[in-house]
Amino acid sequence: MTATHTPPSTGERRTIRVVIVTAAVVLGLALVAGLTAVAVGVGSTRIVADAQPLPADLRVLNIDAGEVPIAVRILTDDDATEPRAEMRFISTAGNRHALDITSQADSARVTVRGQTPDWFRWARAGEVRIVLPPGLARGLTLISTQRYGALMVDTDLDRLEARIDNGAVALRGAARTVEIHNQRGAIHSRAPIEVRDSFSATGIEGKISVDFQDPPPPRIRATLDRGSVELGLDGDGPFLVNASTGDTEGRTVVRVPRTSDPGEAVSEITARAGAGSVVVDRT
């Protein structure tokens, strides 16, 4: 018997293109992350490095990458005695990049300074690493703003707020609340994440693919104008699921125990795609 395959919808084709570009971005960043932090000249480019300590009693961290195409990685180090910020970046001749850190009480702001020519913006050839002691990370509110690049969270936080115009967000760990807006790109979990209060992921075009540990947060919202939304849930529920797509060629699939009673539901889930597919399934 010859198997037949349904061709992807228009929204799904757009999603495939966005995900391919995002994968290339993350791969390029991984290659750069493996470079040593030694300044070397390669034609008209060089690798620059910077590292600065952050306040020991840090509770709120605001990261602003501005127009600089860079990856931001948040991670913990069991041996760290204080938080710190590190940067490595491929800089073109005549353009200087540096970390500008300001602090007040228990909050700090990390700003990536530098000018990037238009032709270099899509290279995303650099990384800012925020290294945290585990105990400090669990009580931290992280606010991140980027025009281009990627955000990779590999630790437990209290609250995460992130906005990216063009790029990717990769999640692992736990948080009380998560709020992400990625205009064009991907939002995904590398492993099932633990979210205690609420999770929100929105965007214009791309893909949202997130798995949750049991129990899931009481409120989950994942919406895209164009692209696919895939949510994975653990546990027996029941879940109050509002899933829909505006794409006549798209599909809406729900494979978790459901209820229409908010009082009975362990979690209320809104999953929508204006053009594309929506899947809510077991992990």
PDB file of C-alpha atoms in Angstrom:
ATOM      1  CA  MET A   1       0.000   0.000   0.000  1.00  0.00           C
ATOM      2  CA  THR A   2       1.345   3.406  -0.930  1.00  0.00           C
ATOM      3  CA  ALA A   3       1.264   5.941   1.900  1.00  0.00           C
ATOM      4  CA  THR A   4      -0.191   9.379   1.163  1.00  0.00           C
ATOM      5  CA  HIS A   5       0.964  12.540   2.863  1.00  0.00           C
ATOM      6  CA  THR A   6      -0.999  15.744   3.286  1.00  0.00           C
ATOM      7  CA  PRO A   7       1.045  18.707   2.027  1.00  0.00           C
ATOM      8  CA  PRO A   8       1.780  21.401   4.622  1.00  0.00           C
ATOM      9  CA  SER A   9      -0.578  24.357   4.810  1.00  0.00           C
ATOM     10  CA  THR A  10       0.487  27.872   3.860  1.00  0.00           C
ATOM     11  CA  GLY A  11       1.008  28.742   7.521  1.00  0.00           C
ATOM     12  CA  GLU A  12       3.066  25.609   8.096  1.00  0.00           C
ATOM     13  CA  ARG A  13       5.253  26.371   5.064  1.00  0.00           C
ATOM     14  CA  ARG A  14       5.968  29.804   6.509  1.00  0.00           C
ATOM     15  CA  THR A  15       6.781  28.171   9.839  1.00  0.00           C
ATOM     16  CA  ILE A  16       9.236  25.766   8.197  1.00  0.00           C
ATOM     17  CA  ARG A  17      11.089  28.686   6.619  1.00  0.00           C
ATOM     18  CA  VAL A  18      11.267  30.563   9.919  1.00  0.00           C
ATOM     19  CA  VAL A  19      12.446  27.494  11.841  1.00  0.00           C
ATOM     20  CA  ILE A  20      15.171  26.748   9.261  1.00  0.00           C
ATOM     21  CA  VAL A  21      16.476  30.301   9.600  1.00  0.00           C
ATOM     22  CA  THR A  22      16.288  30.077  13.396  1.00  0.00           C
ATOM     23  CA  ALA A  23      18.191  26.784  13.414  1.00  0.00           C
ATOM     24  CA  ALA A  24      20.923  28.361  11.314  1.00  0.00           C
ATOM     25  CA  VAL A  25      21.113  31.252  13.764  1.00  0.00           C
ATOM     26  CA  VAL A  26      21.484  28.986  16.801  1.00  0.00           C
ATOM     27  CA  LEU A  27      24.091  26.845  15.021  1.00  0.00           C
ATOM     28  CA  GLY A  28      26.106  29.921  14.146  1.00  0.00           C
ATOM     29  CA  LEU A  29      25.947  31.135  17.729  1.00  0.00           C
ATOM     30  CA  ALA A  30      27.103  27.766  19.041  1.00  0.00           C
ATOM     31  CA  LEU A  31      30.136  27.895  16.780  1.00  0.00           C
ATOM     32  CA  VAL A  32      31.019  31.372  17.998  1.00  0.00           C
ATOM     33  CA  ALA A  33      30.569  30.332  21.640  1.00  0.00           C
ATOM     34  CA  GLY A  34      33.347  27.794  21.175  1.00  0.00           C
ATOM     35  CA  LEU A  35      35.892  30.432  20.231  1.00  0.00           C
ATOM     36  CA  THR A  36      38.468  31.560  22.779  1.00  0.00           C
ATOM     37  CA  ALA A  37      38.135  34.995  24.364  1.00  0.00           C
ATOM     38  CA  VAL A  38      41.404  36.237  22.856  1.00  0.00           C
ATOM     39  CA  ALA A  39      41.455  39.202  20.496  1.00  0.00           C
ATOM     40  CA  VAL A  40      42.647  38.095  17.092  1.00  0.00           C
ATOM     41  CA  GLY A  41      42.484  39.751  13.722  1.00  0.00           C
ATOM     42  CA  VAL A  42      40.804  37.940  10.851  1.00  0.00           C
ATOM     43  CA  GLY A  43      40.609  40.257   7.892  1.00  0.00           C
ATOM     44  CA  SER A  44      38.535  43.232   9.041  1.00  0.00           C
ATOM     45  CA  THR A  45      37.032  41.439  12.069  1.00  0.00           C
ATOM     46  CA  ARG A  46      38.266  40.525  15.533  1.00  0.00           C
ATOM     47  CA  ILE A  47      36.993  38.792  18.657  1.00  0.00           C
ATOM     48  CA  VAL A  48      36.464  41.076  21.640  1.00  0.00           C
ATOM     49  CA  ALA A  49      35.784  39.967  25.216  1.00  0.00           C
ATOM     50  CA  ASP A  50      34.561  41.622  28.398  1.00  0.00           C
ATOM     51  CA  ALA A  51      33.609  40.367  31.872  1.00  0.00           C
ATOM     52  CA  GLN A  52      32.202  42.250  34.865  1.00  0.00           C
ATOM     53  CA  PRO A  53      30.741  41.296  38.267  1.00  0.00           C
ATOM     54  CA  LEU A  54      27.086  41.876  39.138  1.00  0.00           C
ATOM     55  CA  PRO A  55      25.698  42.836  42.584  1.00  0.00           C
ATOM     56  CA  ALA A  56      25.907  39.983  45.095  1.00  0.00           C
ATOM     57  CA  ASP A  57      22.327  40.636  46.331  1.00  0.00           C
ATOM     58  CA  LEU A  58      20.834  40.843  42.818  1.00  0.00           C
ATOM     59  CA  ARG A  59      17.040  40.400  42.610  1.00  0.00           C
ATOM     60  CA  VAL A  60      16.149  42.099  39.296  1.00  0.00           C
ATOM     61  CA  LEU A  61      18.317  41.944  36.154  1.00  0.00           C
ATOM     62  CA  ASN A  62      17.486  43.886  33.001  1.00  0.00           C
ATOM     63  CA  ILE A  63      19.407  42.994  29.831  1.00  0.00           C
ATOM     64  CA  ASP A  64      19.250  45.310  26.813  1.00  0.00           C
ATOM     65  CA  ALA A  65      21.112  44.150  23.701  1.00  0.00           C
ATOM     66  CA  GLY A  66      19.721  46.989  21.584  1.00  0.00           C
ATOM     67  CA  GLU A  67      20.641  46.674  17.911  1.00  0.00           C
ATOM     68  CA  VAL A  68      23.587  44.348  18.542  1.00  0.00           C
ATOM     69  CA  PRO A  69      23.004  40.841  17.078  1.00  0.00           C
ATOM     70  CA  ILE A  70      23.917  38.595  19.971  1.00  0.00           C
ATOM     71  CA  ALA A  71      22.879  35.530  21.956  1.00  0.00           C
ATOM     72  CA  VAL A  72      22.060  35.913  25.646  1.00  0.00           C
ATOM     73  CA  ARG A  73      22.614  32.801  27.761  1.00  0.00           C
ATOM     74  CA  ILE A  74      21.455  32.539  31.387  1.00  0.00           C
ATOM     75  CA  LEU A  75      23.030  29.726  33.400  1.00  0.00           C
ATOM     76  CA  THR A  76      24.096  28.730  36.908  1.00  0.00           C
ATOM     77  CA  ASP A  77      27.444  27.654  38.282  1.00  0.00           C
ATOM     78  CA  ASP A  78      27.572  25.731  41.565  1.00  0.00           C
ATOM     79  CA  ASP A  79      31.062  27.116  42.182  1.00  0.00           C
ATOM     80  CA  ALA A  80      30.114  30.759  41.547  1.00  0.00           C
ATOM     81  CA  THR A  81      30.365  32.976  44.635  1.00  0.00           C
ATOM     82  CA  GLU A  82      28.856  36.026  42.926  1.00  0.00           C
ATOM     83  CA  PRO A  83      26.924  36.703  39.712  1.00  0.00           C
ATOM     84  CA  ARG A  84      28.830  37.945  36.687  1.00  0.00           C
ATOM     85  CA  ALA A  85      28.329  38.988  33.070  1.00  0.00           C
ATOM     86  CA  GLU A  86      30.643  37.825  30.286  1.00  0.00           C
ATOM     87  CA  MET A  87      30.687  38.830  26.614  1.00  0.00           C
ATOM     88  CA  ARG A  88      32.390  37.516  23.493  1.00  0.00           C
ATOM     89  CA  PHE A  89      31.703  39.147  20.160  1.00  0.00           C
ATOM     90  CA  ILE A  90      33.044  39.211  16.615  1.00  0.00           C
ATOM     91  CA  SER A  91      33.468  42.906  15.915  1.00  0.00           C
ATOM     92  CA  THR A  92      34.169  44.609  12.605  1.00  0.00           C
ATOM     93  CA  ALA A  93      37.029  47.060  12.287  1.00  0.00           C
ATOM     94  CA  GLY A  94      36.164  50.458  13.715  1.00  0.00           C
ATOM     95  CA  ASN A  95      33.206  49.149  15.761  1.00  0.00           C
ATOM     96  CA  ARG A  96      33.698  48.654  19.487  1.00  0.00           C
ATOM     97  CA  HIS A  97      31.411  46.520  21.650  1.00  0.00           C
ATOM     98  CA  ALA A  98      31.338  46.479  25.431  1.00  0.00           C
ATOM     99  CA  LEU A  99      29.158  45.727  28.439  1.00  0.00           C
ATOM    100  CA  ASP A 100      27.760  48.719  30.299  1.00  0.00           C
ATOM    101  CA  ILE A 101      26.523  47.709  33.763  1.00  0.00           C
ATOM    102  CA  THR A 102      24.627  50.003  36.117  1.00  0.00           C
ATOM    103  CA  SER A 103      23.236  48.919  39.480  1.00  0.00           C
ATOM    104  CA  GLN A 104      21.002  50.323  42.185  1.00  0.00           C
ATOM    105  CA  ALA A 105      20.084  48.536  45.421  1.00  0.00           C
ATOM    106  CA  ASP A 106      19.268  44.931  44.415  1.00  0.00           C
ATOM    107  CA  SER A 107      18.763  45.571  40.676  1.00  0.00           C
ATOM    108  CA  ALA A 108      21.155  45.861  37.743  1.00  0.00           C
ATOM    109  CA  ARG A 109      20.994  46.718  34.055  1.00  0.00           C
ATOM    110  CA  VAL A 110      23.328  45.169  31.498  1.00  0.00           C
ATOM    111  CA  THR A 111      23.495  47.092  28.221  1.00  0.00           C
ATOM    112  CA  VAL A 112      25.436  45.850  25.206  1.00  0.00           C
ATOM    113  CA  ARG A 113      27.060  48.858  23.572  1.00  0.00           C
ATOM    114  CA  GLY A 114      28.240  48.924  19.988  1.00  0.00           C
ATOM    115  CA  GLN A 115      27.454  49.684  16.371  1.00  0.00           C
ATOM    116  CA  THR A 116      26.831  46.921  13.865  1.00  0.00           C
ATOM    117  CA  PRO A 117      26.734  47.473  10.088  1.00  0.00           C
ATOM    118  CA  ASP A 118      23.569  46.382   8.301  1.00  0.00           C
ATOM    119  CA  TRP A 119      25.306  43.551   6.440  1.00  0.00           C
ATOM    120  CA  PHE A 120      26.497  42.015   9.751  1.00  0.00           C
ATOM    121  CA  ARG A 121      23.216  42.027  11.688  1.00  0.00           C
ATOM    122  CA  TRP A 122      22.070  38.612  10.498  1.00  0.00           C
ATOM    123  CA  ALA A 123      25.369  36.965  11.496  1.00  0.00           C
ATOM    124  CA  ARG A 124      24.492  37.109  15.229  1.00  0.00           C
ATOM    125  CA  ALA A 125      28.124  36.390  15.951  1.00  0.00           C
ATOM    126  CA  GLY A 126      28.414  36.867  19.695  1.00  0.00           C
ATOM    127  CA  GLU A 127      27.264  35.822  23.138  1.00  0.00           C
ATOM    128  CA  VAL A 128      26.531  37.390  26.515  1.00  0.00           C
ATOM    129  CA  ARG A 129      26.645  34.902  29.391  1.00  0.00           C
ATOM    130  CA  ILE A 130      25.014  35.686  32.720  1.00  0.00           C
ATOM    131  CA  VAL A 131      26.499  33.283  35.270  1.00  0.00           C
ATOM    132  CA  LEU A 132      24.573  32.977  38.544  1.00  0.00           C
ATOM    133  CA  PRO A 133      24.868  31.107  41.848  1.00  0.00           C
ATOM    134  CA  PRO A 134      21.876  28.682  41.918  1.00  0.00           C
ATOM    135  CA  GLY A 135      20.311  30.142  45.078  1.00  0.00           C
ATOM    136  CA  LEU A 136      20.396  33.678  43.693  1.00  0.00           C
ATOM    137  CA  ALA A 137      18.960  32.573  40.329  1.00  0.00           C
ATOM    138  CA  ARG A 138      15.848  31.050  41.913  1.00  0.00           C
ATOM    139  CA  GLY A 139      14.835  34.438  43.341  1.00  0.00           C
ATOM    140  CA  LEU A 140      15.722  36.490  40.248  1.00  0.00           C
ATOM    141  CA  THR A 141      13.459  38.464  37.924  1.00  0.00           C
ATOM    142  CA  LEU A 142      15.029  38.551  34.452  1.00  0.00           C
ATOM    143  CA  ILE A 143      13.932  41.097  31.842  1.00  0.00           C
ATOM    144  CA  SER A 144      15.566  40.763  28.415  1.00  0.00           C
ATOM    145  CA  THR A 145      15.156  42.923  25.303  1.00  0.00           C
ATOM    146  CA  GLN A 146      16.788  42.165  21.937  1.00  0.00           C
ATOM    147  CA  ARG A 147      16.326  43.316  18.357  1.00  0.00           C
ATOM    148  CA  TYR A 148      18.249  40.406  16.840  1.00  0.00           C
ATOM    149  CA  GLY A 149      19.613  37.187  18.324  1.00  0.00           C
ATOM    150  CA  ALA A 150      18.650  34.467  20.762  1.00  0.00           C
ATOM    151  CA  LEU A 151      17.846  33.999  24.438  1.00  0.00           C
ATOM    152  CA  MET A 152      18.813  30.695  26.063  1.00  0.00           C
ATOM    153  CA  VAL A 153      17.683  30.110  29.651  1.00  0.00           C
ATOM    154  CA  ASP A 154      19.302  27.102  31.333  1.00  0.00           C
ATOM    155  CA  THR A 155      18.392  27.664  34.976  1.00  0.00           C
ATOM    156  CA  ASP A 156      15.602  28.173  37.511  1.00  0.00           C
ATOM    157  CA  LEU A 157      14.317  31.750  37.880  1.00  0.00           C
ATOM    158  CA  ASP A 158      11.516  33.482  39.736  1.00  0.00           C
ATOM    159  CA  ARG A 159      10.194  35.497  36.792  1.00  0.00           C
ATOM    160  CA  LEU A 160      11.152  35.730  33.116  1.00  0.00           C
ATOM    161  CA  GLU A 161      10.111  38.546  30.786  1.00  0.00           C
ATOM    162  CA  ALA A 162      11.608  38.503  27.293  1.00  0.00           C
ATOM    163  CA  ARG A 163      11.049  40.385  24.070  1.00  0.00           C
ATOM    164  CA  ILE A 164      12.864  39.654  20.796  1.00  0.00           C
ATOM    165  CA  ASP A 165      12.069  41.152  17.414  1.00  0.00           C
ATOM    166  CA  ASN A 166      13.893  38.542  15.299  1.00  0.00           C
ATOM    167  CA  GLY A 167      15.399  35.386  16.762  1.00  0.00           C
ATOM    168  CA  ALA A 168      14.838  32.439  19.065  1.00  0.00           C
ATOM    169  CA  VAL A 169      14.051  31.678  22.701  1.00  0.00           C
ATOM    170  CA  ALA A 170      15.130  28.340  24.202  1.00  0.00           C
ATOM    171  CA  LEU A 171      13.916  27.362  27.672  1.00  0.00           C
ATOM    172  CA  ARG A 172      15.023  24.873  30.291  1.00  0.00           C
ATOM    173  CA  GLY A 173      14.464  24.917  34.055  1.00  0.00           C
ATOM    174  CA  ALA A 174      11.727  26.450  36.197  1.00  0.00           C
ATOM    175  CA  ALA A 175      10.068  29.793  36.934  1.00  0.00           C
ATOM    176  CA  ARG A 176       7.089  31.216  38.763  1.00  0.00           C
ATOM    177  CA  THR A 177       5.909  33.193  35.736  1.00  0.00           C
ATOM    178  CA  VAL A 178       7.069  33.352  32.111  1.00  0.00           C
ATOM    179  CA  GLU A 179       6.107  36.038  29.586  1.00  0.00           C
ATOM    180  CA  ILE A 180       7.716  35.979  26.129  1.00  0.00           C
ATOM    181  CA  HIS A 181       7.028  37.939  22.959  1.00  0.00           C
ATOM    182  CA  ASN A 182       9.052  36.950  19.899  1.00  0.00           C
ATOM    183  CA  GLN A 183       7.853  38.790  16.823  1.00  0.00           C
ATOM    184  CA  ARG A 184       9.532  36.507  14.285  1.00  0.00           C
ATOM    185  CA  GLY A 185      11.189  33.263  15.278  1.00  0.00           C
ATOM    186  CA  ALA A 186      10.865  30.267  17.558  1.00  0.00           C
ATOM    187  CA  ILE A 187       9.986  29.772  21.214  1.00  0.00           C
ATOM    188  CA  HIS A 188      10.727  26.254  22.406  1.00  0.00           C
ATOM    189  CA  SER A 189      11.653  24.194  25.452  1.00  0.00           C
ATOM    190  CA  ARG A 190      14.739  21.979  25.428  1.00  0.00           C
ATOM    191  CA  ALA A 191      13.109  19.815  28.104  1.00  0.00           C
ATOM    192  CA  PRO A 192       9.753  19.982  29.935  1.00  0.00           C
ATOM    193  CA  ILE A 193       9.752  23.161  32.021  1.00  0.00           C
ATOM    194  CA  GLU A 194       8.215  23.813  35.433  1.00  0.00           C
ATOM    195  CA  VAL A 195       6.060  26.957  35.614  1.00  0.00           C
ATOM    196  CA  ARG A 196       4.137  27.571  38.823  1.00  0.00           C
ATOM    197  CA  ASP A 197       1.771  30.510  38.135  1.00  0.00           C
ATOM    198  CA  SER A 198       1.413  31.488  34.469  1.00  0.00           C
ATOM    199  CA  PHE A 199       2.990  31.094  31.035  1.00  0.00           C
ATOM    200  CA  SER A 200       2.485  33.395  28.040  1.00  0.00           C
ATOM    201  CA  ALA A 201       4.166  33.140  24.625  1.00  0.00           C
ATOM    202  CA  THR A 202       3.097  35.344  21.723  1.00  0.00           C
ATOM    203  CA  GLY A 203       4.442  36.277  18.313  1.00  0.00           C
ATOM    204  CA  ILE A 204       3.704  37.380  14.787  1.00  0.00           C
ATOM    205  CA  GLU A 205       5.384  34.635  12.769  1.00  0.00           C
ATOM    206  CA  GLY A 206       7.260  31.486  13.746  1.00  0.00           C
ATOM    207  CA  LYS A 207       6.712  28.477  15.971  1.00  0.00           C
ATOM    208  CA  ILE A 208       5.890  27.875  19.629  1.00  0.00           C
ATOM    209  CA  SER A 209       6.790  24.406  20.906  1.00  0.00           C
ATOM    210  CA  VAL A 210       6.813  24.045  24.693  1.00  0.00           C
ATOM    211  CA  ASP A 211       6.424  21.043  27.015  1.00  0.00           C
ATOM    212  CA  PHE A 212       5.386  21.429  30.655  1.00  0.00           C
ATOM    213  CA  GLN A 213       6.092  19.358  33.733  1.00  0.00           C
ATOM    214  CA  ASP A 214       3.252  18.115  35.921  1.00  0.00           C
ATOM    215  CA  PRO A 215       1.563  20.059  37.383  1.00  0.00           C
ATOM    216  CA  PRO A 216       1.336  22.685  34.624  1.00  0.00           C
ATOM    217  CA  PRO A 217       0.727  26.351  35.492  1.00  0.00           C
ATOM    218  CA  PRO A 218      -2.914  27.341  36.118  1.00  0.00           C
ATOM    219  CA  ARG A 219      -2.822  29.604  33.043  1.00  0.00           C
ATOM    220  CA  ILE A 220      -1.124  28.912  29.699  1.00  0.00           C
ATOM    221  CA  ARG A 221      -1.410  31.184  26.662  1.00  0.00           C
ATOM    222  CA  ALA A 222       0.359  30.576  23.342  1.00  0.00           C
ATOM    223  CA  THR A 223      -0.697  32.561  20.271  1.00  0.00           C
ATOM    224  CA  LEU A 224       0.773  33.338  16.845  1.00  0.00           C
ATOM    225  CA  ASP A 225      -0.506  35.325  13.894  1.00  0.00           C
ATOM    226  CA  ARG A 226       1.247  32.978  11.458  1.00  0.00           C
ATOM    227  CA  GLY A 227       2.874  29.677  12.373  1.00  0.00           C
ATOM    228  CA  SER A 228       2.310  26.581  14.463  1.00  0.00           C
ATOM    229  CA  VAL A 229       1.643  26.155  18.172  1.00  0.00           C
ATOM    230  CA  GLU A 230       2.529  22.872  19.911  1.00  0.00           C
ATOM    231  CA  LEU A 231       2.021  22.386  23.654  1.00  0.00           C
ATOM    232  CA  GLY A 232       2.867  19.241  25.616  1.00  0.00           C
ATOM    233  CA  LEU A 233       1.177  18.521  28.955  1.00  0.00           C
ATOM    234  CA  ASP A 234       1.883  15.887  31.575  1.00  0.00           C
ATOM    235  CA  GLY A 235      -0.577  14.520  34.129  1.00  0.00           C
ATOM    236  CA  ASP A 236      -4.218  13.466  34.069  1.00  0.00           C
ATOM    237  CA  GLY A 237      -5.773  16.934  34.039  1.00  0.00           C
ATOM    238  CA  PRO A 238      -8.488  17.654  33.254  1.00  0.00           C
ATOM    239  CA  PHE A 239      -7.616  20.738  31.214  1.00  0.00           C
ATOM    240  CA  LEU A 240      -9.832  23.541  29.951  1.00  0.00           C
ATOM    241  CA  VAL A 241      -8.519  23.935  26.402  1.00  0.00           C
ATOM    242  CA  ASN A 242      -9.407  26.703  23.971  1.00  0.00           C
ATOM    243  CA  ALA A 243      -7.543  25.721  20.795  1.00  0.00           C
ATOM    244  CA  SER A 244      -8.195  27.135  17.334  1.00  0.00           C
ATOM    245  CA  THR A 245      -6.670  28.123  14.000  1.00  0.00           C
ATOM    246  CA  GLY A 246      -7.848  30.600  11.404  1.00  0.00           C
ATOM    247  CA  ASP A 247      -6.161  28.608   8.627  1.00  0.00           C
ATOM    248  CA  THR A 248      -8.568  26.546   6.529  1.00  0.00           C
ATOM    249  CA  GLU A 249      -5.639  24.295   5.596  1.00  0.00           C
ATOM    250  CA  GLY A 250      -4.370  24.060   9.171  1.00  0.00           C
ATOM    251  CA  ARG A 251      -5.372  21.571  11.838  1.00  0.00           C
ATOM    252  CA  THR A 252      -6.417  21.737  15.477  1.00  0.00           C
ATOM    253  CA  VAL A 253      -5.580  18.646  17.534  1.00  0.00           C
ATOM    254  CA  VAL A 254      -6.245  18.175  21.268  1.00  0.00           C
ATOM    255  CA  ARG A 255      -5.191  14.880  22.856  1.00  0.00           C
ATOM    256  CA  VAL A 256      -5.387  15.627  26.587  1.00  0.00           C
ATOM    257  CA  PRO A 257      -8.205  15.047  29.118  1.00  0.00           C
ATOM    258  CA  ARG A 258     -10.608  17.990  28.823  1.00  0.00           C
ATOM    259  CA  THR A 259     -13.287  19.742  30.821  1.00  0.00           C
ATOM    260  CA  SER A 260     -15.480  22.783  30.229  1.00  0.00           C
ATOM    261  CA  ASP A 261     -15.694  23.567  33.953  1.00  0.00           C
ATOM    262  CA  PRO A 262     -13.099  26.152  35.088  1.00  0.00           C
ATOM    263  CA  GLY A 263     -13.529  24.989  38.666  1.00  0.00           C
ATOM    264  CA  GLU A 264     -12.560  21.436  37.725  1.00  0.00           C
ATOM    265  CA  ALA A 265      -9.672  22.288  35.401  1.00  0.00           C
ATOM    266  CA  VAL A 266      -6.117  22.056  36.721  1.00  0.00           C
ATOM    267  CA  SER A 267      -5.057  24.460  33.970  1.00  0.00           C
ATOM    268  CA  GLU A 268      -6.754  26.809  31.496  1.00  0.00           C
ATOM    269  CA  ILE A 269      -5.037  26.750  28.114  1.00  0.00           C
ATOM    270  CA  THR A 270      -5.418  29.130  25.183  1.00  0.00           C
ATOM    271  CA  ALA A 271      -3.612  28.022  22.019  1.00  0.00           C
ATOM    272  CA  ARG A 272      -4.284  29.894  18.784  1.00  0.00           C
ATOM    273  CA  ALA A 273      -2.738  30.356  15.351  1.00  0.00           C
ATOM    274  CA  GLY A 274      -4.087  32.815  12.813  1.00  0.00           C
ATOM    275  CA  ALA A 275      -2.473  30.798  10.005  1.00  0.00           C
ATOM    276  CA  GLY A 276      -1.019  27.402  10.858  1.00  0.00           C
ATOM    277  CA  SER A 277      -1.725  24.405  13.063  1.00  0.00           C
ATOM    278  CA  VAL A 278      -2.398  24.002  16.782  1.00  0.00           C
ATOM    279  CA  VAL A 279      -1.600  20.820  18.722  1.00  0.00           C
ATOM    280  CA  VAL A 280      -2.133  20.228  22.454  1.00  0.00           C
ATOM    281  CA  ASP A 281      -0.866  16.771  23.346  1.00  0.00           C
ATOM    282  CA  ARG A 282       0.636  14.677  26.116  1.00  0.00           C
ATOM    283  CA  THR A 283       4.384  14.925  26.606  1.00  0.00           C
TER     284      THR A 283
END
